[in-house]
Each structure stands twice: as structure tokens, then as C-alpha cells.
């Protein structure tokens, strides 16, 4: 089991406020790993450090055995690390399909996504990208709004568009920050199926922040829990969601975290 991502003893201050205190975590290649914790725990900050948006004050980030600490986001992108944002970053005055076509290719070589969507396709680059964009839109359920301006999409649809943009390149690891927030239950279930399919069939690694515990327990092989800037525990969804420390952090005790599967 190889770790595609390793975070070692990362600390991050915003001024005098310590948002992350010496946190470590690992993501095994080919898995779906989760990062959970109450609001303000430092989860998005952790993603920002991993994705090269913030520089940590101390600690290291290792991607595929390469120390990438402090590399800017576009370099992380070229290493095959992609992320979505808690607040979607769509180009609002650009049509949905063109939002996908604006993603720059990150690397040459075998195109994993094409392998899934169109196994034997060979077309000129531009037509190929367009075809791929159309198939991704189909896959994420946004075909019907492909010519809509992205700014007109619902909050949930913008999240799906963010996922679609990551699929335009050949990501090695995709970080999803609260993809489920604002997405309705049916769409969320479809999304979970799609993430599972991308993971199982293309061996794509996912690292996801999510407050929906059904989503977490349905998808994740492994979950890390942060509370107030500290890493409190790690394990299977079953283990961590029944961990008294985790229950206490979310509910102040007395209640079990709901772990049932969505229907
Ligand atoms: N750029 C920033 N400057 C100052 N403080 C920040 C900044 N970004 C985050 N923080 C603070 O750091 C703490 C952790 O924030 P973060 O966004 O990482 O939490 P989170 O776990 O993602 O929470 P949520 O579940 O609400 O998204 C919070 O107290 C937040 O206000
Ligand atoms: Mg957050």
C-alpha cells in the first residue's frame, strides 16, 4: 500500500491564530479517504496547504514520494493533484461546456478518463476535448444545461461542474471540498456512485471533506478527523463515527453519529 499523499506535522497560523496544530495524515493510492470535523476544524485550510494555496508554517507535504511543500497550486496541478473549492470557482459568464474546455491539459500520456468514456476514440485534439467534455457532462448529469452560463447554475450544479472540471485532465488525486453541500439527495447519491466508479474503474484516488456522514460511510475506506486544528483520530468510517471523541466533537455527547447508507 503506497501513500500517494503524506502530510507530516503541519502547522498553520493565520496571524496569531493557530488554525492547524502539528497535524499528520496519509492517503493511500487508489482509495477514497475522508477528512471530517466540525466547522472551523481546519479541514479546508489543510486542503489549501496540500493544494499549494497556503504555505504551512512548519511540516511537510509529500506527493508520490516527492516533497512538494510550498509548491504553488499550478505546480501541484501538473503533479496530477486537483481540487474543488468549498465555494465553487466557475467562470460565471462562460457556458458550462466551455468551463470544461478552459481547463488546461496537465500531462501527456495515457488518458484515463478517455479510457472510461470512449475506449477506442482517436480524434483531433480539439474535437477530442469537446467530445470528452460532452461525455463528462453526461456522466455528472449536467448535459441538459451544457449551453447555460455557468453563473446561472444552482449551487449544487456548480459543485458538479467543479467535479467535471477535474475530470478534464488525468488526475492522480482529487480533493473534493464539501462537494455534497447544496446538492440534493438524489443528485448526491448519483454523485457518490460516480465517484465510486471513477475510483474502482480508473483507480482514481479521492480525498474528500464532507459533512454528510452517509456520504462518508458509503464512500470512504479511511477517515481522518480534525477538531479545532488538531488531528484527533483516523480509521474506518465505522470506527471513527462511533469514536466517543468524534461524537462529543459533533454533538457534545449523548448521540451516535448516523452511519446508515443512503437509499
Ligand atoms: N485566510 C484565513 N485567514 C484567517 N483565518 C482563517 C483563514 N482561513 C481560515 N481561517 C480560520 O481558520 C479556522 C479553520 O478554517 P477552515 O476553513 O479550515 O475550517 P473548516 O474545517 O474547513 O470548516 P467548515 O467545515 O466550516 O468549512 C477557522 O477558524 C477559520 O475562521
Ligand atoms: Mg471548510
JSON list of C-alpha atoms and ligand atoms in Angstrom, two decimals, residues 43-44 86 177-178 209, ligand 2:
[
{"chain": "A", "resi": 43, "resn": "UNK", "atom": "CA", "xyz": [-10.18, 21.00, 7.04]},
{"chain": "A", "resi": 44, "resn": "UNK", "atom": "CA", "xyz": [-10.28, 23.48, 4.16]},
{"chain": "A", "resi": 86, "resn": "UNK", "atom": "CA", "xyz": [-15.97, 24.74, -0.93]},
{"chain": "A", "resi": 177, "resn": "UNK", "atom": "CA", "xyz": [-14.17, 20.16, -0.50]},
{"chain": "A", "resi": 178, "resn": "UNK", "atom": "CA", "xyz": [-17.82, 19.67, 0.51]},
{"chain": "A", "resi": 209, "resn": "UNK", "atom": "CA", "xyz": [-14.14, 16.80, 3.02]},
{"chain": "B", "resi": 2, "resn": "LIG", "atom": "MG1", "xyz": [-14.22, 24.13, 5.01]}
]
